[in-house]
PDB file of C-alpha atoms and ligand atoms in Angstrom:
ATOM      1  CA  MET R   1      58.130   5.596   5.311  1.00 43.00           C
ATOM      2  CA  GLY R   2      56.785   6.852   1.924  1.00 46.00           C
ATOM      3  CA  LEU R   3      54.027   8.730   1.044  1.00 50.00           C
ATOM      4  CA  SER R   4      51.730   6.300  -0.552  1.00 45.00           C
ATOM      5  CA  ALA R   5      48.738   6.909   2.337  1.00 42.00           C
ATOM      6  CA  VAL R   6      49.150   4.982   5.764  1.00 42.00           C
ATOM      7  CA  GLY R   7      45.944   5.867   7.167  1.00 46.00           C
ATOM      8  CA  PRO R   8      42.674   2.848   6.283  1.00 67.00           C
ATOM      9  CA  ALA R   9      41.061   5.066   3.631  1.00 76.00           C
ATOM     10  CA  ARG R  10      41.426   3.918   0.148  1.00 90.00           C
ATOM     11  CA  THR R  11      38.770   6.533  -2.058  1.00 95.00           C
ATOM     12  CA  TRP R  12      37.015   9.626  -0.963  1.00 97.00           C
ATOM     13  CA  ARG R  13      33.102   9.484  -3.039  1.00 96.00           C
ATOM     14  CA  THR R  14      31.921  13.291  -3.428  1.00 96.00           C
ATOM     15  CA  GLY R  15      29.161  13.646  -5.815  1.00 94.00           C
ATOM     16  CA  ASP R  16      29.797  11.508  -8.697  1.00 94.00           C
ATOM     17  CA  HIS R  17      33.658  11.970  -8.045  1.00 96.00           C
ATOM     18  CA  GLU R  18      35.773   8.669  -7.008  1.00 96.00           C
ATOM     19  CA  ILE R  19      39.108  10.207  -5.971  1.00 97.00           C
ATOM     20  CA  SER R  20      41.558   7.865  -5.132  1.00 95.00           C
ATOM     21  CA  LEU R  21      44.055   8.062  -2.003  1.00 95.00           C
ATOM     22  CA  GLU R  22      46.539   5.267  -2.886  1.00 92.00           C
ATOM     23  CA  SER R  23      48.836   8.346  -2.824  1.00 94.00           C
ATOM     24  CA  PRO R  24      48.221  12.533  -1.887  1.00 97.00           C
ATOM     25  CA  VAL R  25      45.977  14.091  -3.593  1.00 98.00           C
ATOM     26  CA  ILE R  26      46.064  18.379  -4.373  1.00 98.00           C
ATOM     27  CA  ALA R  27      43.075  20.511  -2.974  1.00 98.00           C
ATOM     28  CA  GLY R  28      43.940  23.616  -4.910  1.00 98.00           C
ATOM     29  CA  ILE R  29      42.759  26.831  -2.207  1.00 98.00           C
ATOM     30  CA  LEU R  30      40.273  29.590  -4.430  1.00 97.00           C
ATOM     31  CA  ASN R  31      39.282  32.385  -2.287  1.00 96.00           C
ATOM     32  CA  VAL R  32      37.222  34.507  -3.644  1.00 96.00           C
ATOM     33  CA  THR R  33      37.233  37.214  -0.592  1.00 93.00           C
ATOM     34  CA  PRO R  34      38.426  40.770  -0.016  1.00 91.00           C
ATOM     35  CA  ASP R  35      40.613  39.618   3.290  1.00 88.00           C
ATOM     36  CA  SER R  36      41.736  35.916   3.200  1.00 87.00           C
ATOM     37  CA  PHE R  37      44.478  35.968   4.861  1.00 86.00           C
ATOM     38  CA  SER R  38      46.991  34.676   2.116  1.00 84.00           C
ATOM     39  CA  ASP R  39      45.421  35.650  -1.160  1.00 83.00           C
ATOM     40  CA  GLY R  40      42.405  38.039  -0.009  1.00 84.00           C
ATOM     41  CA  GLY R  41      41.914  40.585  -3.219  1.00 87.00           C
ATOM     42  CA  ARG R  42      43.600  38.397  -5.653  1.00 91.00           C
ATOM     43  CA  PHE R  43      40.667  36.325  -6.598  1.00 91.00           C
ATOM     44  CA  ASP R  44      37.350  38.572  -5.489  1.00 84.00           C
ATOM     45  CA  GLU R  45      36.711  39.501  -9.486  1.00 92.00           C
ATOM     46  CA  PRO R  46      35.325  36.658 -10.938  1.00 95.00           C
ATOM     47  CA  ARG R  47      36.560  36.257 -14.031  1.00 96.00           C
ATOM     48  CA  LYS R  48      40.293  36.509 -12.149  1.00 96.00           C
ATOM     49  CA  ALA R  49      38.460  33.116  -9.566  1.00 97.00           C
ATOM     50  CA  ILE R  50      37.659  31.494 -12.536  1.00 98.00           C
ATOM     51  CA  ALA R  51      40.660  31.806 -14.669  1.00 98.00           C
ATOM     52  CA  ARG R  52      43.048  30.534 -11.155  1.00 98.00           C
ATOM     53  CA  GLY R  53      39.975  28.274 -10.946  1.00 98.00           C
ATOM     54  CA  ARG R  54      41.107  26.820 -14.289  1.00 98.00           C
ATOM     55  CA  GLN R  55      44.606  26.970 -13.334  1.00 98.00           C
ATOM     56  CA  ILE R  56      44.210  25.031 -10.568  1.00 98.00           C
ATOM     57  CA  ALA R  57      42.990  22.430 -12.168  1.00 98.00           C
ATOM     58  CA  GLU R  58      45.808  22.440 -14.782  1.00 98.00           C
ATOM     59  CA  GLU R  59      48.313  22.306 -12.302  1.00 98.00           C
ATOM     60  CA  GLY R  60      47.307  19.117 -11.103  1.00 98.00           C
ATOM     61  CA  ALA R  61      44.887  19.567  -8.107  1.00 98.00           C
ATOM     62  CA  ALA R  62      42.669  16.625  -7.751  1.00 98.00           C
ATOM     63  CA  ILE R  63      39.645  19.462  -5.815  1.00 98.00           C
ATOM     64  CA  LEU R  64      39.137  22.740  -5.788  1.00 98.00           C
ATOM     65  CA  ASP R  65      37.940  24.713  -2.319  1.00 98.00           C
ATOM     66  CA  ILE R  66      36.902  27.731  -3.014  1.00 98.00           C
ATOM     67  CA  GLY R  67      35.653  29.731  -0.306  1.00 97.00           C
ATOM     68  CA  ALA R  68      33.894  33.174   0.424  1.00 96.00           C
ATOM     69  CA  GLU R  69      34.207  33.821   3.785  1.00 96.00           C
ATOM     70  CA  SER R  70      37.558  34.154   5.492  1.00 93.00           C
ATOM     71  CA  THR R  71      37.292  32.521   8.314  1.00 90.00           C
ATOM     72  CA  ARG R  72      41.360  33.952   9.491  1.00 86.00           C
ATOM     73  CA  PRO R  73      41.769  34.722  12.929  1.00 83.00           C
ATOM     74  CA  GLY R  74      39.397  37.768  14.466  1.00 81.00           C
ATOM     75  CA  ALA R  75      37.268  37.378  10.627  1.00 85.00           C
ATOM     76  CA  ALA R  76      33.905  38.993  10.668  1.00 85.00           C
ATOM     77  CA  PRO R  77      31.101  36.786  10.209  1.00 90.00           C
ATOM     78  CA  VAL R  78      29.788  36.930   6.143  1.00 95.00           C
ATOM     79  CA  PRO R  79      26.342  37.527   5.754  1.00 97.00           C
ATOM     80  CA  ALA R  80      24.768  34.833   3.737  1.00 97.00           C
ATOM     81  CA  ALA R  81      23.328  36.764   0.737  1.00 97.00           C
ATOM     82  CA  GLU R  82      27.175  38.345   0.846  1.00 97.00           C
ATOM     83  CA  GLU R  83      28.625  34.831   0.763  1.00 97.00           C
ATOM     84  CA  TRP R  84      26.543  33.664  -2.297  1.00 98.00           C
ATOM     85  CA  ALA R  85      26.684  36.592  -4.396  1.00 97.00           C
ATOM     86  CA  ARG R  86      30.622  36.550  -4.222  1.00 97.00           C
ATOM     87  CA  LEU R  87      30.072  31.928  -5.061  1.00 98.00           C
ATOM     88  CA  GLU R  88      27.436  32.011  -7.851  1.00 98.00           C
ATOM     89  CA  PRO R  89      29.306  33.647 -10.788  1.00 98.00           C
ATOM     90  CA  VAL R  90      32.468  31.314  -9.488  1.00 98.00           C
ATOM     91  CA  LEU R  91      30.599  28.291  -9.441  1.00 98.00           C
ATOM     92  CA  LEU R  92      28.669  28.445 -12.745  1.00 98.00           C
ATOM     93  CA  GLY R  93      31.684  29.891 -14.317  1.00 98.00           C
ATOM     94  CA  LEU R  94      33.490  27.152 -13.150  1.00 98.00           C
ATOM     95  CA  ARG R  95      30.762  23.926 -13.830  1.00 97.00           C
ATOM     96  CA  ASP R  96      32.728  22.001 -17.036  1.00 97.00           C
ATOM     97  CA  LEU R  97      36.165  21.916 -14.765  1.00 97.00           C
ATOM     98  CA  PRO R  98      37.446  18.104 -14.876  1.00 96.00           C
ATOM     99  CA  ILE R  99      37.435  17.885 -11.488  1.00 98.00           C
ATOM    100  CA  PRO R 100      34.908  18.265  -8.438  1.00 98.00           C
ATOM    101  CA  VAL R 101      34.584  21.332  -6.607  1.00 98.00           C
ATOM    102  CA  SER R 102      34.455  21.706  -2.804  1.00 98.00           C
ATOM    103  CA  VAL R 103      32.919  25.241  -1.116  1.00 98.00           C
ATOM    104  CA  ASP R 104      33.999  25.933   1.620  1.00 98.00           C
ATOM    105  CA  THR R 105      31.376  27.086   3.607  1.00 98.00           C
ATOM    106  CA  HIS R 106      29.624  26.800   6.986  1.00 97.00           C
ATOM    107  CA  LYS R 107      26.013  27.744   6.436  1.00 97.00           C
ATOM    108  CA  LEU R 108      23.068  25.552   5.195  1.00 98.00           C
ATOM    109  CA  GLU R 109      21.841  28.097   3.083  1.00 98.00           C
ATOM    110  CA  VAL R 110      24.626  28.583   1.384  1.00 98.00           C
ATOM    111  CA  ALA R 111      25.727  24.557   0.717  1.00 98.00           C
ATOM    112  CA  GLU R 112      22.859  24.232  -0.794  1.00 98.00           C
ATOM    113  CA  ARG R 113      22.549  26.079  -3.882  1.00 98.00           C
ATOM    114  CA  ALA R 114      26.239  25.629  -4.229  1.00 98.00           C
ATOM    115  CA  VAL R 115      25.205  22.406  -4.622  1.00 98.00           C
ATOM    116  CA  ASP R 116      22.246  23.126  -7.264  1.00 98.00           C
ATOM    117  CA  ALA R 117      25.144  24.716  -8.777  1.00 98.00           C
ATOM    118  CA  GLY R 118      27.907  21.953  -9.566  1.00 97.00           C
ATOM    119  CA  ALA R 119      29.594  22.382  -5.906  1.00 98.00           C
ATOM    120  CA  SER R 120      30.244  18.311  -5.156  1.00 98.00           C
ATOM    121  CA  ALA R 121      31.615  18.240  -1.771  1.00 98.00           C
ATOM    122  CA  ILE R 122      30.255  20.991   1.425  1.00 98.00           C
ATOM    123  CA  ASN R 123      33.706  21.789   3.619  1.00 98.00           C
ATOM    124  CA  ASP R 124      32.468  22.490   6.851  1.00 98.00           C
ATOM    125  CA  VAL R 125      35.121  24.492   9.161  1.00 97.00           C
ATOM    126  CA  THR R 126      32.732  23.885  11.950  1.00 97.00           C
ATOM    127  CA  ALA R 127      32.407  20.515  11.720  1.00 98.00           C
ATOM    128  CA  LEU R 128      28.368  20.583  11.826  1.00 98.00           C
ATOM    129  CA  ARG R 129      28.303  22.576  15.202  1.00 96.00           C
ATOM    130  CA  ALA R 130      26.875  25.779  13.010  1.00 95.00           C
ATOM    131  CA  ASP R 131      23.944  23.876  11.135  1.00 97.00           C
ATOM    132  CA  PRO R 132      23.842  19.995  11.772  1.00 97.00           C
ATOM    133  CA  ALA R 133      21.620  20.378   9.003  1.00 98.00           C
ATOM    134  CA  LEU R 134      24.742  20.684   6.347  1.00 98.00           C
ATOM    135  CA  ALA R 135      25.203  16.170   7.124  1.00 98.00           C
ATOM    136  CA  GLY R 136      21.365  16.025   5.648  1.00 98.00           C
ATOM    137  CA  LEU R 137      22.005  17.581   2.705  1.00 98.00           C
ATOM    138  CA  ALA R 138      25.184  15.739   2.166  1.00 98.00           C
ATOM    139  CA  ALA R 139      22.774  12.298   2.628  1.00 98.00           C
ATOM    140  CA  ARG R 140      20.514  13.828   0.438  1.00 98.00           C
ATOM    141  CA  THR R 141      22.323  14.543  -2.395  1.00 98.00           C
ATOM    142  CA  GLY R 142      25.558  12.658  -1.758  1.00 98.00           C
ATOM    143  CA  VAL R 143      27.897  15.683  -2.000  1.00 98.00           C
ATOM    144  CA  GLY R 144      31.271  14.821   0.094  1.00 98.00           C
ATOM    145  CA  LEU R 145      31.769  16.608   3.280  1.00 98.00           C
ATOM    146  CA  ILE R 146      34.989  18.137   4.937  1.00 98.00           C
ATOM    147  CA  LEU R 147      34.826  17.840   8.383  1.00 98.00           C
ATOM    148  CA  MET R 148      37.092  20.225  10.331  1.00 98.00           C
ATOM    149  CA  HIS R 149      37.886  20.538  14.306  1.00 97.00           C
ATOM    150  CA  MET R 150      38.289  24.294  15.502  1.00 95.00           C
ATOM    151  CA  ARG R 151      37.357  26.046  18.673  1.00 90.00           C
ATOM    152  CA  GLY R 152      34.813  28.055  19.502  1.00 84.00           C
ATOM    153  CA  THR R 153      34.632  29.989  15.971  1.00 86.00           C
ATOM    154  CA  PRO R 154      37.254  32.291  14.508  1.00 86.00           C
ATOM    155  CA  ARG R 155      36.644  35.602  16.732  1.00 85.00           C
ATOM    156  CA  THR R 156      37.195  33.197  19.344  1.00 84.00           C
ATOM    157  CA  MET R 157      39.352  31.030  18.467  1.00 83.00           C
ATOM    158  CA  GLN R 158      43.294  31.813  19.636  1.00 83.00           C
ATOM    159  CA  LEU R 159      42.017  33.076  23.332  1.00 84.00           C
ATOM    160  CA  ASP R 160      42.279  29.735  24.659  1.00 83.00           C
ATOM    161  CA  THR R 161      44.627  27.682  22.706  1.00 89.00           C
ATOM    162  CA  ASP R 162      45.847  24.690  25.520  1.00 87.00           C
ATOM    163  CA  TYR R 163      45.236  21.095  25.771  1.00 93.00           C
ATOM    164  CA  GLY R 164      45.714  17.982  27.505  1.00 92.00           C
ATOM    165  CA  ASP R 165      46.446  16.283  24.567  1.00 96.00           C
ATOM    166  CA  VAL R 166      45.794  18.234  21.737  1.00 97.00           C
ATOM    167  CA  ALA R 167      45.608  15.148  19.091  1.00 97.00           C
ATOM    168  CA  ALA R 168      43.269  13.040  21.924  1.00 97.00           C
ATOM    169  CA  GLU R 169      40.994  15.614  21.818  1.00 97.00           C
ATOM    170  CA  VAL R 170      40.960  16.703  18.404  1.00 97.00           C
ATOM    171  CA  ARG R 171      40.920  13.142  17.368  1.00 98.00           C
ATOM    172  CA  GLY R 172      37.394  12.223  19.446  1.00 97.00           C
ATOM    173  CA  ALA R 173      35.789  15.783  18.543  1.00 97.00           C
ATOM    174  CA  LEU R 174      35.643  13.980  14.984  1.00 98.00           C
ATOM    175  CA  ALA R 175      35.405  10.909  15.506  1.00 97.00           C
ATOM    176  CA  GLU R 176      31.858  12.561  18.281  1.00 98.00           C
ATOM    177  CA  ALA R 177      31.625  14.609  14.194  1.00 98.00           C
ATOM    178  CA  ARG R 178      31.647  12.056  11.777  1.00 98.00           C
ATOM    179  CA  ARG R 179      29.685   9.629  13.900  1.00 98.00           C
ATOM    180  CA  ALA R 180      26.606  12.523  13.813  1.00 98.00           C
ATOM    181  CA  ALA R 181      27.337  12.819  10.067  1.00 98.00           C
ATOM    182  CA  LEU R 182      27.072   8.988   9.505  1.00 97.00           C
ATOM    183  CA  ASP R 183      23.485   8.401  12.215  1.00 98.00           C
ATOM    184  CA  ALA R 184      22.249  11.856   9.556  1.00 98.00           C
ATOM    185  CA  GLY R 185      23.172   8.874   6.280  1.00 98.00           C
ATOM    186  CA  CYS R 186      25.545  10.051   4.958  1.00 98.00           C
ATOM    187  CA  GLU R 187      27.896   7.464   3.570  1.00 97.00           C
ATOM    188  CA  PRO R 188      31.277   7.090   5.094  1.00 96.00           C
ATOM    189  CA  ASP R 189      33.345   6.913   1.992  1.00 96.00           C
ATOM    190  CA  ARG R 190      31.760   9.889   1.670  1.00 97.00           C
ATOM    191  CA  ILE R 191      33.375  11.429   5.050  1.00 98.00           C
ATOM    192  CA  ALA R 192      36.329  13.673   4.904  1.00 98.00           C
ATOM    193  CA  VAL R 193      38.021  14.479   8.282  1.00 98.00           C
ATOM    194  CA  ASP R 194      40.620  18.012   9.195  1.00 98.00           C
ATOM    195  CA  PRO R 195      42.074  17.716  12.763  1.00 98.00           C
ATOM    196  CA  GLY R 196      42.156  22.531  11.575  1.00 98.00           C
ATOM    197  CA  ILE R 197      45.840  22.886  11.665  1.00 98.00           C
ATOM    198  CA  GLY R 198      45.495  26.886  12.815  1.00 95.00           C
ATOM    199  CA  PHE R 199      41.854  27.346  14.107  1.00 95.00           C
ATOM    200  CA  GLY R 200      42.239  27.776  18.231  1.00 93.00           C
ATOM    201  CA  LYS R 201      45.804  25.738  17.850  1.00 95.00           C
ATOM    202  CA  SER R 202      49.343  27.014  19.634  1.00 94.00           C
ATOM    203  CA  LEU R 203      52.690  26.255  17.908  1.00 96.00           C
ATOM    204  CA  ASP R 204      53.253  23.695  19.868  1.00 96.00           C
ATOM    205  CA  GLY R 205      49.503  22.395  18.910  1.00 97.00           C
ATOM    206  CA  ASN R 206      49.911  22.269  15.093  1.00 97.00           C
ATOM    207  CA  LEU R 207      53.179  20.801  15.147  1.00 98.00           C
ATOM    208  CA  GLU R 208      51.770  18.049  17.934  1.00 97.00           C
ATOM    209  CA  LEU R 209      49.094  17.222  15.496  1.00 98.00           C
ATOM    210  CA  LEU R 210      50.959  17.319  12.651  1.00 98.00           C
ATOM    211  CA  ALA R 211      53.879  15.173  13.871  1.00 97.00           C
ATOM    212  CA  ARG R 212      50.662  12.959  15.908  1.00 97.00           C
ATOM    213  CA  LEU R 213      48.145  12.700  12.290  1.00 97.00           C
ATOM    214  CA  ASP R 214      48.136   9.187  12.077  1.00 96.00           C
ATOM    215  CA  GLU R 215      46.647   9.375  15.145  1.00 97.00           C
ATOM    216  CA  ILE R 216      43.800  11.148  13.236  1.00 97.00           C
ATOM    217  CA  ALA R 217      44.106   8.827   9.841  1.00 96.00           C
ATOM    218  CA  SER R 218      43.431   5.600  12.581  1.00 95.00           C
ATOM    219  CA  LEU R 219      39.440   6.700  12.729  1.00 96.00           C
ATOM    220  CA  GLY R 220      39.254   5.386   8.535  1.00 95.00           C
ATOM    221  CA  ALA R 221      38.087   8.328   7.484  1.00 97.00           C
ATOM    222  CA  PRO R 222      40.016  10.689   4.424  1.00 97.00           C
ATOM    223  CA  VAL R 223      41.962  12.648   6.190  1.00 98.00           C
ATOM    224  CA  TRP R 224      42.492  16.780   4.920  1.00 98.00           C
ATOM    225  CA  VAL R 225      45.084  18.634   6.196  1.00 98.00           C
ATOM    226  CA  GLY R 226      45.638  22.434   5.761  1.00 98.00           C
ATOM    227  CA  PRO R 227      48.644  24.232   7.157  1.00 98.00           C
ATOM    228  CA  SER R 228      49.448  26.236   3.889  1.00 98.00           C
ATOM    229  CA  ARG R 229      50.982  29.804   4.912  1.00 97.00           C
ATOM    230  CA  LYS R 230      49.430  29.487   8.183  1.00 97.00           C
ATOM    231  CA  SER R 231      50.977  31.601  11.086  1.00 96.00           C
ATOM    232  CA  PHE R 232      52.503  28.984  12.571  1.00 97.00           C
ATOM    233  CA  LEU R 233      55.050  28.530  10.054  1.00 98.00           C
ATOM    234  CA  GLY R 234      56.040  32.876   9.762  1.00 97.00           C
ATOM    235  CA  ALA R 235      56.933  31.960  14.040  1.00 96.00           C
ATOM    236  CA  LEU R 236      58.465  28.720  13.233  1.00 97.00           C
ATOM    237  CA  LEU R 237      60.489  30.539  10.145  1.00 97.00           C
ATOM    238  CA  ASP R 238      60.014  34.377  10.837  1.00 96.00           C
ATOM    239  CA  VAL R 239      58.027  34.961   7.177  1.00 96.00           C
ATOM    240  CA  GLY R 240      55.539  36.824   5.936  1.00 94.00           C
ATOM    241  CA  PRO R 241      52.509  34.749   4.083  1.00 94.00           C
ATOM    242  CA  ASP R 242      54.389  34.932   1.081  1.00 94.00           C
ATOM    243  CA  GLU R 243      56.851  33.677   1.593  1.00 96.00           C
ATOM    244  CA  ARG R 244      55.589  30.267   2.866  1.00 97.00           C
ATOM    245  CA  VAL R 245      55.344  28.033  -0.009  1.00 98.00           C
ATOM    246  CA  THR R 246      59.055  25.698   1.463  1.00 98.00           C
ATOM    247  CA  ALA R 247      57.494  25.597   4.474  1.00 98.00           C
ATOM    248  CA  SER R 248      54.083  24.912   3.396  1.00 98.00           C
ATOM    249  CA  VAL R 249      55.456  21.737   0.886  1.00 98.00           C
ATOM    250  CA  ALA R 250      57.777  20.703   3.911  1.00 98.00           C
ATOM    251  CA  ALA R 251      55.153  20.582   6.257  1.00 98.00           C
ATOM    252  CA  CYS R 252      52.590  18.909   4.106  1.00 98.00           C
ATOM    253  CA  LEU R 253      54.508  16.105   2.750  1.00 98.00           C
ATOM    254  CA  ALA R 254      55.537  15.617   6.729  1.00 97.00           C
ATOM    255  CA  ALA R 255      51.502  15.467   7.090  1.00 98.00           C
ATOM    256  CA  ALA R 256      51.449  12.936   4.408  1.00 97.00           C
ATOM    257  CA  ARG R 257      54.067  10.910   5.847  1.00 95.00           C
ATOM    258  CA  ARG R 258      51.954  10.671   8.636  1.00 95.00           C
ATOM    259  CA  GLY R 259      48.616   9.717   6.939  1.00 94.00           C
ATOM    260  CA  ALA R 260      46.809  12.594   5.622  1.00 97.00           C
ATOM    261  CA  HIS R 261      45.336  11.458   2.685  1.00 97.00           C
ATOM    262  CA  VAL R 262      44.421  15.586   0.607  1.00 98.00           C
ATOM    263  CA  LEU R 263      46.303  17.998   0.918  1.00 98.00           C
ATOM    264  CA  ARG R 264      45.164  22.211   0.991  1.00 98.00           C
ATOM    265  CA  VAL R 265      47.840  24.193  -0.534  1.00 98.00           C
ATOM    266  CA  HIS R 266      47.783  27.392  -2.162  1.00 98.00           C
ATOM    267  CA  ASP R 267      50.475  26.838  -4.160  1.00 98.00           C
ATOM    268  CA  VAL R 268      49.529  24.119  -6.238  1.00 98.00           C
ATOM    269  CA  ARG R 269      52.662  23.696  -9.111  1.00 98.00           C
ATOM    270  CA  GLU R 270      54.933  23.788  -5.917  1.00 98.00           C
ATOM    271  CA  MET R 271      52.812  20.865  -4.143  1.00 98.00           C
ATOM    272  CA  ARG R 272      52.584  18.926  -8.065  1.00 98.00           C
ATOM    273  CA  GLN R 273      56.462  19.195  -8.225  1.00 98.00           C
ATOM    274  CA  ALA R 274      57.276  17.089  -4.994  1.00 98.00           C
ATOM    275  CA  LEU R 275      54.819  15.270  -4.491  1.00 98.00           C
ATOM    276  CA  ASP R 276      56.063  14.592  -8.143  1.00 97.00           C
ATOM    277  CA  VAL R 277      59.611  13.696  -6.798  1.00 97.00           C
ATOM    278  CA  GLU R 278      58.453  11.792  -3.677  1.00 94.00           C
ATOM    279  CA  GLY R 279      55.868   9.053  -5.701  1.00 93.00           C
ATOM    280  CA  ALA R 280      58.946   8.595  -8.033  1.00 94.00           C
ATOM    281  CA  ILE R 281      61.615   7.781  -5.886  1.00 94.00           C
ATOM    282  CA  GLU R 282      58.892   5.788  -3.573  1.00 89.00           C
ATOM    283  CA  ALA R 283      58.136   3.548  -6.691  1.00 90.00           C
ATOM    284  CA  ARG R 284      61.776   2.786  -6.716  1.00 93.00           C
ATOM    285  CA  ARG R 285      61.934   1.213  -3.523  1.00 89.00           C
ATOM    286  CA  PRO R 286      62.047  -2.523  -3.928  1.00 90.00           C
ATOM    287  CA  GLY R 287      59.197  -4.449  -3.213  1.00 82.00           C
ATOM    288  CA  VAL R 288      56.821  -1.010  -4.194  1.00 73.00           C
ATOM    289  CA  VAL R 289      54.337  -1.713  -7.181  1.00 64.00           C
ATOM    290  CA  HIS R 290      52.200   1.462  -6.527  1.00 55.00           C
ATOM    291  CA  GLY R 291      53.510   5.299  -5.890  1.00 46.00           C
ATOM    292  CA  ALA R 292      54.557   7.162  -8.858  1.00 46.00           C
ATOM    293  CA  ARG R 293      52.297   9.181 -10.877  1.00 50.00           C
ATOM    294  CA  PRO R 294      55.126  10.008 -13.469  1.00 49.00           C
ATOM    295  CA  SER R 295      54.105  14.072 -14.249  1.00 48.00           C
ATOM    296  CA  ALA R 296      52.226  15.398 -17.337  1.00 46.00           C
ATOM    297  CA  ARG R 297      55.316  16.587 -18.903  1.00 48.00           C
ATOM    298  CA  ALA R 298      57.574  13.190 -18.126  1.00 48.00           C
ATOM    299  CA  ARG R 299      54.788  11.024 -19.361  1.00 40.00           C
ATOM    300  CA  ALA R 300      54.588  13.301 -22.361  1.00 42.00           C
ATOM    301  CA  ALA R 301      58.444  13.049 -22.767  1.00 44.00           C
ATOM    302  CA  GLY R 302      58.334   8.990 -22.108  1.00 39.00           C
ATOM    303  CA  GLY R 303      59.734   9.710 -18.953  1.00 40.00           C
ATOM    304  CA  ARG R 304      63.175  10.937 -20.327  1.00 37.00           C
ATOM    305  CA  THR R 305      62.564  14.639 -19.523  1.00 36.00           C
TER     306      THR R 305
HETATM  307  N1  LIG B 401      41.919  26.394   6.318  1.00 63.73           N
HETATM  308  C1  LIG B 401      41.397  27.681   6.573  1.00 63.73           C
HETATM  309  C2  LIG B 401      40.156  27.284   5.415  1.00 63.73           C
HETATM  310  N2  LIG B 401      39.420  26.272   5.375  1.00 63.73           N
HETATM  311  N3  LIG B 401      39.165  23.661   5.882  1.00 63.73           N
HETATM  312  C3  LIG B 401      39.994  23.276   5.891  1.00 63.73           C
HETATM  313  N4  LIG B 401      39.351  22.034   5.736  1.00 63.73           N
HETATM  314  N5  LIG B 401      40.882  23.038   6.103  1.00 63.73           N
HETATM  315  C4  LIG B 401      41.968  23.900   6.620  1.00 63.73           C
HETATM  316  O1  LIG B 401      43.336  24.374   6.881  1.00 63.73           O
HETATM  317  C5  LIG B 401      41.305  25.129   6.918  1.00 63.73           C
HETATM  318  C6  LIG B 401      40.120  25.091   6.013  1.00 63.73           C
HETATM  319  C7  LIG B 401      42.129  29.250   6.275  1.00 63.73           C
HETATM  320  O2  LIG B 401      43.009  28.812   5.006  1.00 63.73           O
HETATM  321  P1  LIG B 401      42.527  30.210   4.220  1.00 63.73           P
HETATM  322  O3  LIG B 401      41.461  29.545   3.544  1.00 63.73           O
HETATM  323  O4  LIG B 401      43.738  29.965   3.133  1.00 63.73           O
HETATM  324  O5  LIG B 401      41.708  31.544   4.768  1.00 63.73           O
HETATM  325  P2  LIG B 401      41.004  32.607   5.286  1.00 63.73           P
HETATM  326  O6  LIG B 401      40.036  31.605   6.087  1.00 63.73           O
HETATM  327  O7  LIG B 401      41.937  34.078   5.354  1.00 63.73           O
HETATM  328  O8  LIG B 401      40.051  32.199   3.569  1.00 63.73           O
END
């Protein structure tokens, strides 16, 4: 099976943007935190964060996902004022970015300010458990909403990672959260779901969720997935976060084959190259009319590079 999205969702609307999901797209991660598990402290100066945000767009991401509070296992919560102080200069500095910006927050106050400052989507890792009013904000403003599954909070989530049937349980919880967003008035094609790789799951649970992603995609919503550099890859390969780039790309390709539409990654350039190669191969399968999105370089060189 190739990498054309297998889930029924075909577009995801976020604010004024409409993103085609005919083939998988990339959400590039920008953490403006001192303590994120992979890029903590690298972009916590606004100037550096703005430069990295622009680079992420140039490298081929369809969305920029900015976070100002780490959600790594055991992370301490950040007060809203502090979270907003980290986000504001970066959002304002990236107002003219050609791609939509999502903000990774579960706090209504931060989300409202982010939308006022130009964010097109809210990425809620609590799937409305922290503040159900986020759904009302998304409905009123038309921003996209990402509902991610997590058990408990970042402080407690790894204490209990046993599930009877992990894919069925996560699917059920996401279906419920999506229903709540619809009831609050959100339009169906603005609500994405995400199984929350690494959020209250064991190594086996993460692998099973990725293997059974088509069951999440059968909800009919755009599916985000974020295995990038996470510790289950380290557990498989016994390597630290900086050495998990190839593993992250492999996990994302496997997820895309099973219906993931939006791949949330730190390493945008590497992911883009992998998708471009897969897409070029896929386009040459007999009977496939869509799929290949030639790279910018190939387009500029008339496909002769
Ligand atoms: N993972 C992280 C944070 N936000 N959002 C979605 N939708 N899906 C994810 O898998 C996801 C997420 C954790 O990764 P990262 O942002 O790199 O680290 P940290 O939380 O330490 O800043």
